[in-house]
Amino acid sequence: MTPHIYLFSYNRARFLENCLASIRDCAPQCGVTIVDDSSDDRATVDLLRRCQGTHEILKPEGAVKIDVPYGGLYNNMNMALCHARDCGRERVVFIQDDIQFVRRLTETDVEYIEAFFSRYPRSFKLQTTFLKKGLKPYDERRMTLDAESRVYFRRREGPGLIDFSDVGVFHVPRFFESFRGNTRGRVEKR
């Protein structure tokens, strides 16, 4: 099941262009939806206009500027998850415009993603990040490798906070199942 990519962007045309080029080179089999946080600089607006024929573009309703460190990212992530659900997309990759693919997304990679979700039926997200060589001793203290699924898990007793990354592969139906009955209703909105 080839995932669909949701690329989050705001006023960084050069980064967005580079990210799109990396997707074209490394994951041409994936559809791309650009989630633009109401960019207003000329270069980004022009690039988005050129992308309209080849990529779907989502913008938040009302184009409200939010003056907080992450802007409207989390609202836009909710919007993208609802969009993916409504389009019947079951696996989606969330990336930001300052991220790029550095190697081809292969069938084997997709099989590993599916195997992970199959092996861990309560998981709705697989984080996709690099482990830095210089942090290896720290990572070894706080994580353990599950060799069968080829993923690392943070040890509960290890140092550091349990965190949530805004990039990764989401199992969309499972995400919504996990938050059914959420009293805040943010992800349930249609």
mmCIF file of C-alpha atoms in Angstrom, residues 19-155:
data_model
loop_
_atom_site.group_PDB
_atom_site.id
_atom_site.type_symbol
_atom_site.label_atom_id
_atom_site.label_comp_id
_atom_site.label_asym_id
_atom_site.label_seq_id
_atom_site.Cartn_x
_atom_site.Cartn_y
_atom_site.Cartn_z
ATOM 1 C CA CYS A 19 11.524 18.902 -1.067
ATOM 2 C CA LEU A 20 9.303 18.412 -4.119
ATOM 3 C CA ALA A 21 12.375 17.602 -6.254
ATOM 4 C CA SER A 22 13.478 14.979 -3.722
ATOM 5 C CA ILE A 23 10.015 13.380 -3.805
ATOM 6 C CA ARG A 24 10.040 13.384 -7.599
ATOM 7 C CA ASP A 25 13.474 11.678 -7.578
ATOM 8 C CA CYS A 26 12.992 9.257 -4.667
ATOM 9 C CA ALA A 27 9.260 8.596 -4.335
ATOM 10 C CA PRO A 28 7.657 9.262 -7.720
ATOM 11 C CA GLN A 29 5.040 6.567 -7.019
ATOM 12 C CA CYS A 30 3.556 8.642 -4.181
ATOM 13 C CA GLY A 31 0.874 11.245 -4.609
ATOM 14 C CA VAL A 32 1.587 14.609 -2.982
ATOM 15 C CA THR A 33 -0.703 17.061 -1.242
ATOM 16 C CA ILE A 34 0.892 20.358 -0.260
ATOM 17 C CA VAL A 35 -0.611 21.768 2.916
ATOM 18 C CA ASP A 36 0.158 25.475 2.738
ATOM 19 C CA ASP A 37 -0.287 27.523 5.911
ATOM 20 C CA SER A 38 -1.535 30.587 3.966
ATOM 21 C CA SER A 39 1.843 31.612 2.543
ATOM 22 C CA ASP A 40 1.979 35.208 1.437
ATOM 23 C CA ASP A 41 5.488 35.728 0.060
ATOM 24 C CA ARG A 42 5.618 36.108 -3.704
ATOM 25 C CA ALA A 43 8.063 33.254 -4.431
ATOM 26 C CA THR A 44 6.018 30.682 -2.502
ATOM 27 C CA VAL A 45 2.704 31.874 -3.919
ATOM 28 C CA ASP A 46 4.147 31.640 -7.451
ATOM 29 C CA LEU A 47 5.521 28.141 -6.803
ATOM 30 C CA LEU A 48 2.184 26.972 -5.403
ATOM 31 C CA ARG A 49 0.419 28.341 -8.477
ATOM 32 C CA ARG A 50 2.796 26.340 -10.717
ATOM 33 C CA CYS A 51 2.188 23.195 -8.610
ATOM 34 C CA GLN A 52 -1.598 23.323 -8.916
ATOM 35 C CA GLY A 53 -1.677 21.153 -12.035
ATOM 36 C CA THR A 54 0.433 18.358 -10.577
ATOM 37 C CA HIS A 55 -0.196 18.455 -6.826
ATOM 38 C CA GLU A 56 -3.248 18.928 -4.683
ATOM 39 C CA ILE A 57 -2.977 22.014 -2.462
ATOM 40 C CA LEU A 58 -4.809 22.388 0.835
ATOM 41 C CA LYS A 59 -5.099 25.600 2.817
ATOM 42 C CA PRO A 60 -6.766 26.137 6.165
ATOM 43 C CA GLU A 61 -10.242 27.579 5.971
ATOM 44 C CA GLY A 62 -10.325 31.281 6.752
ATOM 45 C CA ALA A 63 -6.560 31.692 6.285
ATOM 46 C CA VAL A 64 -6.120 32.807 9.893
ATOM 47 C CA LYS A 65 -2.586 33.678 10.955
ATOM 48 C CA ILE A 66 -1.647 32.165 14.302
ATOM 49 C CA ASP A 67 1.171 33.946 16.114
ATOM 50 C CA VAL A 68 2.648 30.998 18.006
ATOM 51 C CA PRO A 69 5.957 29.153 17.525
ATOM 52 C CA TYR A 70 4.440 26.421 15.323
ATOM 53 C CA GLY A 71 1.930 28.619 13.499
ATOM 54 C CA GLY A 72 -1.003 26.589 12.315
ATOM 55 C CA LEU A 73 0.945 23.328 11.915
ATOM 56 C CA TYR A 74 -1.076 21.249 14.358
ATOM 57 C CA ASN A 75 -4.394 22.534 13.051
ATOM 58 C CA ASN A 76 -3.132 21.785 9.546
ATOM 59 C CA MET A 77 -2.098 18.272 10.597
ATOM 60 C CA ASN A 78 -5.631 17.683 11.861
ATOM 61 C CA MET A 79 -7.007 19.063 8.609
ATOM 62 C CA ALA A 80 -4.701 16.767 6.588
ATOM 63 C CA LEU A 81 -5.682 13.693 8.611
ATOM 64 C CA CYS A 82 -9.370 14.460 8.077
ATOM 65 C CA HIS A 83 -8.674 15.017 4.377
ATOM 66 C CA ALA A 84 -6.814 11.694 4.133
ATOM 67 C CA ARG A 85 -9.668 9.887 5.881
ATOM 68 C CA ASP A 86 -12.271 11.511 3.632
ATOM 69 C CA CYS A 87 -10.227 10.538 0.533
ATOM 70 C CA GLY A 88 -9.934 6.933 1.747
ATOM 71 C CA ARG A 89 -6.165 7.118 2.209
ATOM 72 C CA GLU A 90 -4.985 4.562 4.722
ATOM 73 C CA ARG A 91 -1.256 5.357 4.976
ATOM 74 C CA VAL A 92 0.115 8.869 4.768
ATOM 75 C CA VAL A 93 3.557 10.363 5.233
ATOM 76 C CA PHE A 94 3.777 13.778 6.885
ATOM 77 C CA ILE A 95 6.862 15.831 6.046
ATOM 78 C CA GLN A 96 7.746 19.484 6.212
ATOM 79 C CA ASP A 97 9.211 21.662 3.501
ATOM 80 C CA ASP A 98 12.698 21.653 5.074
ATOM 81 C CA ILE A 99 12.875 17.850 4.840
ATOM 82 C CA GLN A 100 13.974 15.903 1.811
ATOM 83 C CA PHE A 101 14.017 12.287 0.734
ATOM 84 C CA VAL A 102 17.617 11.112 0.498
ATOM 85 C CA ARG A 103 17.056 7.687 -1.060
ATOM 86 C CA ARG A 104 14.404 5.847 -3.032
ATOM 87 C CA LEU A 105 11.265 4.659 -1.292
ATOM 88 C CA THR A 106 11.224 0.996 -2.305
ATOM 89 C CA GLU A 107 8.647 -1.778 -2.216
ATOM 90 C CA THR A 108 10.680 -3.282 0.623
ATOM 91 C CA ASP A 109 10.289 -0.036 2.603
ATOM 92 C CA VAL A 110 6.535 -0.144 2.077
ATOM 93 C CA GLU A 111 6.495 -3.803 3.171
ATOM 94 C CA TYR A 112 8.388 -2.848 6.369
ATOM 95 C CA ILE A 113 5.831 -0.120 7.073
ATOM 96 C CA GLU A 114 2.963 -2.565 6.644
ATOM 97 C CA ALA A 115 4.754 -5.210 8.724
ATOM 98 C CA PHE A 116 5.240 -2.694 11.537
ATOM 99 C CA PHE A 117 1.553 -1.776 11.629
ATOM 100 C CA SER A 118 0.614 -5.453 11.438
ATOM 101 C CA ARG A 119 2.959 -6.428 14.274
ATOM 102 C CA TYR A 120 1.872 -3.507 16.489
ATOM 103 C CA PRO A 121 -1.906 -3.218 16.092
ATOM 104 C CA ARG A 122 -2.226 -0.381 18.630
ATOM 105 C CA SER A 123 0.273 1.856 16.811
ATOM 106 C CA PHE A 124 -1.023 4.568 14.526
ATOM 107 C CA LYS A 125 2.286 6.297 13.755
ATOM 108 C CA LEU A 126 5.768 5.239 12.706
ATOM 109 C CA GLN A 127 8.291 8.008 13.218
ATOM 110 C CA THR A 128 10.725 8.437 10.338
ATOM 111 C CA THR A 129 13.874 10.137 11.544
ATOM 112 C CA PHE A 130 17.600 9.593 11.400
ATOM 113 C CA LEU A 131 19.712 8.556 14.334
ATOM 114 C CA LYS A 132 22.787 10.773 14.439
ATOM 115 C CA LYS A 133 26.139 9.053 14.763
ATOM 116 C CA GLY A 134 27.335 11.566 17.365
ATOM 117 C CA LEU A 135 24.361 10.726 19.605
ATOM 118 C CA LYS A 136 24.857 6.953 19.426
ATOM 119 C CA PRO A 137 25.738 6.490 23.147
ATOM 120 C CA TYR A 138 22.669 8.500 24.168
ATOM 121 C CA ASP A 139 20.419 6.631 21.728
ATOM 122 C CA GLU A 140 21.713 3.253 22.920
ATOM 123 C CA ARG A 141 20.760 4.156 26.512
ATOM 124 C CA ARG A 142 17.251 5.233 25.628
ATOM 125 C CA MET A 143 16.239 2.949 22.733
ATOM 126 C CA THR A 144 16.115 -0.689 21.817
ATOM 127 C CA LEU A 145 15.959 -2.270 18.369
ATOM 128 C CA ASP A 146 13.141 -4.623 17.473
ATOM 129 C CA ALA A 147 15.115 -6.593 14.890
ATOM 130 C CA GLU A 148 12.058 -8.325 13.436
ATOM 131 C CA SER A 149 10.233 -5.127 12.513
ATOM 132 C CA ARG A 150 13.478 -3.149 12.076
ATOM 133 C CA VAL A 151 12.335 -0.235 14.213
ATOM 134 C CA TYR A 152 13.653 1.332 17.391
ATOM 135 C CA PHE A 153 11.538 1.777 20.474
ATOM 136 C CA ARG A 154 12.224 4.207 23.273
ATOM 137 C CA ARG A 155 12.642 2.435 26.591
#
